[in-house]
């Protein structure tokens, strides 16, 4: 899914990832992402860093 790929880029903020995949509002992106993957985009990025 494009959202997980965009969110996984360590140099992208969640807002930048949301905009990159076509969402204007970070909150809406986070809600859709969380529903799809079961975790928030921020938590997903933290897991990739560790």
XYZ file of N, CA and C in Angstrom:
150
model
N 0.840 -1.177 0.000
C 0.000 0.000 0.000
C 0.889 1.245 0.000
N 0.510 2.236 -0.751
C 1.315 3.438 -0.867
C 1.500 4.141 0.472
N 0.494 4.105 1.334
C 0.604 4.825 2.601
C 1.687 4.250 3.499
N 1.818 2.943 3.548
C 2.864 2.364 4.389
C 4.237 2.633 3.796
N 4.343 2.629 2.481
C 5.621 2.954 1.852
C 6.010 4.389 2.132
N 5.071 5.301 2.027
C 5.354 6.712 2.290
C 5.671 6.926 3.760
N 4.941 6.270 4.633
C 5.169 6.429 6.072
C 6.492 5.809 6.498
N 6.973 4.852 5.735
C 8.205 4.176 6.137
C 9.458 4.981 5.815
N 9.352 5.983 4.997
C 10.509 6.809 4.664
C 10.930 7.574 5.903
N 12.113 7.301 6.391
C 12.558 7.874 7.657
C 12.704 9.379 7.601
N 12.926 9.937 6.432
C 13.098 11.376 6.322
C 11.777 12.112 6.097
N 10.665 11.402 5.985
C 9.359 12.008 5.820
C 8.660 12.134 7.163
N 8.021 13.269 7.394
C 7.138 13.385 8.552
C 5.816 12.702 8.187
N 4.980 12.464 9.173
C 3.671 11.866 8.899
C 2.881 12.800 7.979
N 2.980 14.095 8.211
C 2.267 15.058 7.367
C 2.745 14.967 5.917
N 4.053 14.889 5.723
C 4.600 14.770 4.368
C 4.162 13.465 3.708
N 4.135 12.389 4.476
C 3.691 11.102 3.939
C 2.223 11.188 3.524
N 1.402 11.812 4.355
C -0.021 11.969 4.039
C -0.195 12.752 2.746
N 0.499 13.859 2.628
C 0.396 14.680 1.416
C 0.895 13.925 0.189
N 1.949 13.148 0.372
C 2.541 12.408 -0.750
C 1.567 11.399 -1.344
N 0.706 10.810 -0.524
C -0.247 9.820 -1.031
C -1.635 10.399 -1.261
N -1.752 11.739 -1.151
C -2.998 12.381 -1.554
C -3.952 12.809 -0.457
N -3.549 12.725 0.794
C -4.406 13.178 1.884
C -4.047 14.609 2.256
N -5.052 15.463 2.405
C -4.812 16.850 2.781
C -4.725 17.021 4.289
N -5.329 16.119 5.022
C -5.397 16.233 6.475
C -4.705 15.050 7.141
N -3.728 15.355 7.978
C -2.949 14.319 8.659
C -3.829 13.428 9.527
N -4.799 14.024 10.201
C -5.680 13.242 11.071
C -6.444 12.174 10.314
N -6.927 12.517 9.145
C -7.671 11.551 8.335
C -6.735 10.437 7.852
N -5.545 10.829 7.405
C -4.542 9.847 6.986
C -4.221 8.892 8.129
N -3.987 9.443 9.316
C -3.646 8.612 10.480
C -4.768 7.639 10.815
N -6.004 8.103 10.721
C -7.147 7.235 11.021
C -7.239 6.091 10.013
N -7.113 6.396 8.739
C -7.175 5.371 7.692
C -6.005 4.389 7.843
N -4.808 4.924 8.068
C -3.618 4.102 8.250
C -3.808 3.158 9.443
N -4.276 3.707 10.554
C -4.481 2.905 11.774
C -5.503 1.801 11.557
N -6.578 2.130 10.867
C -7.601 1.119 10.578
C -7.047 0.006 9.695
N -6.205 0.365 8.754
C -5.654 -0.613 7.811
C -4.566 -1.486 8.427
N -3.681 -0.853 9.218
C -2.501 -1.560 9.719
C -2.522 -1.849 11.224
N -3.482 -1.277 11.939
C -3.604 -1.552 13.366
C -2.662 -0.755 14.257
N -1.882 0.137 13.673
C -0.985 1.015 14.433
C -0.970 2.390 13.764
N -0.560 3.394 14.510
C -0.492 4.739 13.953
C 0.735 4.882 13.054
N 0.702 5.831 12.136
C 1.886 6.061 11.308
C 3.116 6.426 12.143
N 2.923 7.195 13.201
C 4.049 7.570 14.061
C 4.679 6.346 14.722
N 3.847 5.463 15.225
C 4.355 4.240 15.855
C 5.058 3.362 14.817
N 4.503 3.284 13.636
C 5.105 2.519 12.546
C 6.509 3.036 12.256
N 6.664 4.345 12.159
C 7.980 4.930 11.907
C 8.947 4.631 13.045
N 8.472 4.699 14.291
C 9.326 4.402 15.437
C 9.824 2.956 15.388
N 8.961 2.043 14.978
C 9.341 0.636 14.892
C 10.401 0.420 13.811
N 10.336 1.182 12.743
C 11.335 1.046 11.683
C 12.701 1.536 12.115
N 12.715 2.512 12.993
C 13.991 3.079 13.459
C 14.713 2.137 14.408
N 13.958 1.280 15.091
C 14.604 0.405 16.075
C 15.036 -0.913 15.475
